[in-house]
CSV table of C-alpha atoms in Angstrom, one decimal:
chain,number,residue,atom,x,y,z
V,1,UNK,CA,-53.7,48.1,35.5
V,2,UNK,CA,-50.7,50.3,35.8
V,3,UNK,CA,-48.6,50.9,32.7
V,4,UNK,CA,-44.9,51.2,32.5
V,5,UNK,CA,-43.9,54.3,30.5
V,6,UNK,CA,-40.6,55.4,29.2
V,7,UNK,CA,-41.0,58.6,31.3
V,8,UNK,CA,-40.4,56.4,34.4
V,9,UNK,CA,-37.2,54.9,33.0
V,10,UNK,CA,-35.1,57.4,34.9
V,11,UNK,CA,-36.1,55.7,38.2
V,12,UNK,CA,-34.6,52.3,37.1
V,13,UNK,CA,-30.9,53.2,37.9
V,14,UNK,CA,-31.9,54.5,41.3
V,15,UNK,CA,-33.8,51.3,42.1
V,16,UNK,CA,-30.9,49.0,41.1
V,17,UNK,CA,-28.2,50.9,43.0
V,18,UNK,CA,-28.6,49.2,46.3
V,19,UNK,CA,-28.6,45.8,44.6
V,20,UNK,CA,-25.4,46.5,42.8
V,21,UNK,CA,-23.7,47.7,46.0
V,22,UNK,CA,-24.7,44.6,47.9
V,23,UNK,CA,-23.7,42.3,45.1
V,24,UNK,CA,-20.0,43.3,45.3
V,25,UNK,CA,-17.8,40.2,45.3
V,26,UNK,CA,-15.7,39.4,48.3
V,27,UNK,CA,-13.2,36.6,48.1
V,28,UNK,CA,-13.6,35.9,51.9
V,29,UNK,CA,-17.2,34.9,51.2
V,30,UNK,CA,-15.7,31.9,49.5
V,31,UNK,CA,-12.4,31.3,51.3
V,32,UNK,CA,-13.5,31.5,54.9
V,33,UNK,CA,-16.3,28.9,54.7
V,34,UNK,CA,-14.1,26.7,52.5
V,35,UNK,CA,-11.4,26.8,55.2
V,36,UNK,CA,-13.9,26.3,58.1
V,37,UNK,CA,-15.9,23.4,56.6
V,38,UNK,CA,-13.0,21.9,54.7
V,39,UNK,CA,-10.9,21.7,57.9
V,40,UNK,CA,-13.8,20.2,59.8
V,41,UNK,CA,-14.3,17.5,57.1
V,42,UNK,CA,-10.7,16.5,56.8
V,43,UNK,CA,-10.1,16.5,60.6
V,44,UNK,CA,-13.1,14.3,61.1
V,45,UNK,CA,-11.6,11.9,58.5
V,46,UNK,CA,-8.4,11.7,60.6
V,47,UNK,CA,-6.2,13.9,58.4
V,48,UNK,CA,-3.4,16.0,60.0
V,49,UNK,CA,-3.2,19.7,59.3
V,50,UNK,CA,-0.4,19.5,56.7
V,51,UNK,CA,-2.5,17.0,54.6
V,52,UNK,CA,-5.7,19.0,55.1
V,53,UNK,CA,-4.0,22.0,53.6
V,54,UNK,CA,-2.9,20.0,50.6
V,55,UNK,CA,-6.3,18.3,50.3
V,56,UNK,CA,-7.9,21.7,50.1
V,57,UNK,CA,-5.6,22.7,47.3
V,58,UNK,CA,-3.4,25.2,49.2
V,59,UNK,CA,0.3,25.5,49.4
V,60,UNK,CA,2.0,25.6,52.9
V,61,UNK,CA,2.5,29.2,54.2
V,62,UNK,CA,0.0,30.7,51.7
V,63,UNK,CA,-2.9,32.9,52.9
V,64,UNK,CA,-5.4,30.1,52.3
V,65,UNK,CA,-3.2,27.7,54.3
V,66,UNK,CA,-3.3,30.2,57.3
V,67,UNK,CA,-7.1,30.3,57.1
V,68,UNK,CA,-7.2,26.5,57.1
V,69,UNK,CA,-4.8,26.2,60.0
V,70,UNK,CA,-6.8,28.6,62.1
V,71,UNK,CA,-10.1,26.7,61.4
V,72,UNK,CA,-8.4,23.4,62.0
V,73,UNK,CA,-7.1,24.5,65.4
V,74,UNK,CA,-10.5,25.9,66.3
V,75,UNK,CA,-12.1,22.5,65.6
V,76,UNK,CA,-9.4,20.7,67.6
V,77,UNK,CA,-10.0,23.1,70.5
V,78,UNK,CA,-13.7,22.4,70.5
V,79,UNK,CA,-14.7,25.9,69.6
V,80,UNK,CA,-18.2,26.6,68.4
V,81,UNK,CA,-18.7,26.8,64.6
V,82,UNK,CA,-19.8,30.5,64.9
V,83,UNK,CA,-16.6,31.4,66.7
V,84,UNK,CA,-14.4,29.6,64.2
V,85,UNK,CA,-16.3,31.3,61.3
V,86,UNK,CA,-15.8,34.7,63.0
V,87,UNK,CA,-12.1,34.1,63.6
V,88,UNK,CA,-11.4,32.8,60.1
V,89,UNK,CA,-13.3,35.6,58.5
V,90,UNK,CA,-11.5,38.2,60.5
V,91,UNK,CA,-8.1,36.7,59.5
V,92,UNK,CA,-9.3,36.5,55.9
V,93,UNK,CA,-10.0,40.2,55.8
V,94,UNK,CA,-6.4,40.9,56.5
V,95,UNK,CA,-5.3,39.4,53.2
V,96,UNK,CA,-5.7,40.9,49.7
V,97,UNK,CA,-7.7,39.0,47.1
V,98,UNK,CA,-4.5,38.5,45.2
V,99,UNK,CA,-2.9,36.9,48.3
V,100,UNK,CA,-5.9,34.6,48.7
V,101,UNK,CA,-5.8,33.5,45.1
V,102,UNK,CA,-2.0,33.2,44.7
V,103,UNK,CA,-1.8,29.5,45.1
V,104,UNK,CA,-5.2,28.6,43.6
V,105,UNK,CA,-5.0,26.5,40.4
V,106,UNK,CA,-7.6,24.9,38.2
V,107,UNK,CA,-7.8,21.2,38.2
V,108,UNK,CA,-6.3,18.8,37.3
V,109,UNK,CA,-3.8,19.5,40.0
V,110,UNK,CA,-0.3,18.5,39.1
V,111,UNK,CA,1.3,15.5,40.8
V,112,UNK,CA,3.6,17.7,42.8
V,113,UNK,CA,0.6,19.1,44.6
V,114,UNK,CA,-1.2,15.8,45.3
V,115,UNK,CA,1.3,12.9,45.4
V,116,UNK,CA,2.4,13.1,49.0
V,117,UNK,CA,-1.1,13.2,50.4
V,118,UNK,CA,-2.2,10.4,48.1
V,119,UNK,CA,0.8,8.2,48.9
V,120,UNK,CA,0.5,8.7,52.6
V,121,UNK,CA,-3.2,8.0,52.7
V,122,UNK,CA,-3.0,4.9,50.5
V,123,UNK,CA,-0.1,3.6,52.6
V,124,UNK,CA,-2.0,3.9,55.9
V,125,UNK,CA,-5.2,2.4,54.4
V,126,UNK,CA,-3.3,-0.5,52.9
V,127,UNK,CA,-1.2,-1.0,56.0
V,128,UNK,CA,-4.3,-1.4,58.1
V,129,UNK,CA,-5.8,-3.8,55.5
V,130,UNK,CA,-2.6,-5.8,55.3
V,131,UNK,CA,-2.4,-6.6,59.0
V,132,UNK,CA,-1.5,-3.4,60.9
V,133,UNK,CA,1.4,-4.0,63.2
V,134,UNK,CA,2.0,-7.4,61.7
V,135,UNK,CA,2.4,-6.1,58.1
V,136,UNK,CA,5.7,-5.8,56.3
V,137,UNK,CA,6.7,-3.1,53.8
V,138,UNK,CA,6.8,-5.8,51.1
V,139,UNK,CA,3.2,-6.9,51.8
V,140,UNK,CA,2.0,-3.2,51.9
V,141,UNK,CA,3.7,-2.6,48.5
V,142,UNK,CA,2.2,-5.8,47.1
V,143,UNK,CA,-1.3,-4.7,48.1
V,144,UNK,CA,-0.7,-1.3,46.4
V,145,UNK,CA,1.3,-2.3,43.3
V,146,UNK,CA,1.3,-6.0,42.9
V,147,UNK,CA,4.5,-7.2,41.3
V,148,UNK,CA,5.3,-3.8,39.9
V,149,UNK,CA,8.5,-2.2,41.3
V,150,UNK,CA,8.0,0.9,43.4
V,151,UNK,CA,11.5,2.1,44.6
V,152,UNK,CA,10.3,5.6,45.5
V,153,UNK,CA,7.3,4.3,47.4
V,154,UNK,CA,9.3,1.7,49.3
V,155,UNK,CA,10.9,4.0,51.9
V,156,UNK,CA,7.5,5.5,52.7
V,157,UNK,CA,6.1,2.0,53.1
V,158,UNK,CA,9.0,1.1,55.4
V,159,UNK,CA,8.5,4.2,57.4
V,160,UNK,CA,4.7,3.5,57.7
V,161,UNK,CA,5.4,0.0,58.9
V,162,UNK,CA,8.0,1.1,61.5
V,163,UNK,CA,5.6,3.8,62.8
V,164,UNK,CA,2.7,1.3,63.1
V,165,UNK,CA,4.9,-1.2,64.9
V,166,UNK,CA,5.6,1.6,67.4
V,167,UNK,CA,1.8,1.8,68.0
V,168,UNK,CA,1.6,5.3,66.4
V,169,UNK,CA,-2.0,6.4,65.7
V,170,UNK,CA,-3.0,6.6,62.0
V,171,UNK,CA,-3.1,10.4,62.1
V,172,UNK,CA,0.4,10.5,63.4
V,173,UNK,CA,1.6,8.1,60.7
V,174,UNK,CA,-0.2,10.2,58.1
V,175,UNK,CA,1.5,13.4,59.4
V,176,UNK,CA,4.9,11.8,59.5
V,177,UNK,CA,4.7,10.2,56.0
V,178,UNK,CA,3.3,13.4,54.5
V,179,UNK,CA,6.0,15.6,56.1
V,180,UNK,CA,8.7,13.2,55.0
V,181,UNK,CA,7.4,13.1,51.4
V,182,UNK,CA,6.8,16.9,51.3
V,183,UNK,CA,10.4,17.6,52.3
V,184,UNK,CA,11.8,15.6,49.3
V,185,UNK,CA,12.8,17.1,45.9
V,186,UNK,CA,10.4,17.8,43.1
V,187,UNK,CA,12.2,15.1,41.0
V,188,UNK,CA,11.4,12.5,43.7
V,189,UNK,CA,7.8,13.6,43.9
V,190,UNK,CA,7.4,13.3,40.1
V,191,UNK,CA,9.0,9.8,40.2
V,192,UNK,CA,6.7,8.9,43.0
V,193,UNK,CA,3.8,10.2,41.0
V,194,UNK,CA,4.7,7.9,38.1
V,195,UNK,CA,4.5,5.0,40.6
V,196,UNK,CA,1.2,6.1,42.2
V,197,UNK,CA,-0.8,7.3,39.2
V,198,UNK,CA,-1.9,5.6,36.0
V,199,UNK,CA,-1.0,7.8,33.1
């Protein structure tokens, strides 16, 4: 049986050097697959790009949002997974780690980051449950809130009903509702959050 002696200890750093070099952290090893598979998942669930970006925790126009947009477009165009991965990874490598992490926050995410997606998704789901093209904004709100007043949610419910009556697809309705909500002030979003979330 061979024995390990202190005289051979000088070899240890040489043996570990390749391991340390290959273990170097790269933010793209996380962000590229997250964008590729996150975009695929939310697209398959019928979410538009703007909501997909929000659902994956990124702000519009951020580096992470650009990765998601590229992946989302790749999936929409029917590209192969390998090609989407290659494209997204190449784009990711053009950003610094600081740029990739600039809009990342720990949970819980604040209402300003989630309320438009949650409101849009809930309204479309309830709109379909409440009768689709035959539903009214009042019935949609009743499904969501019961007798509780929701003055900030009402315009979005009215918009959802109008779009459904025009035979818009659910993804189009989601995109329009989300875009409309996202364009509103922070004060509106906070008030909407109080109507949407139990505190």
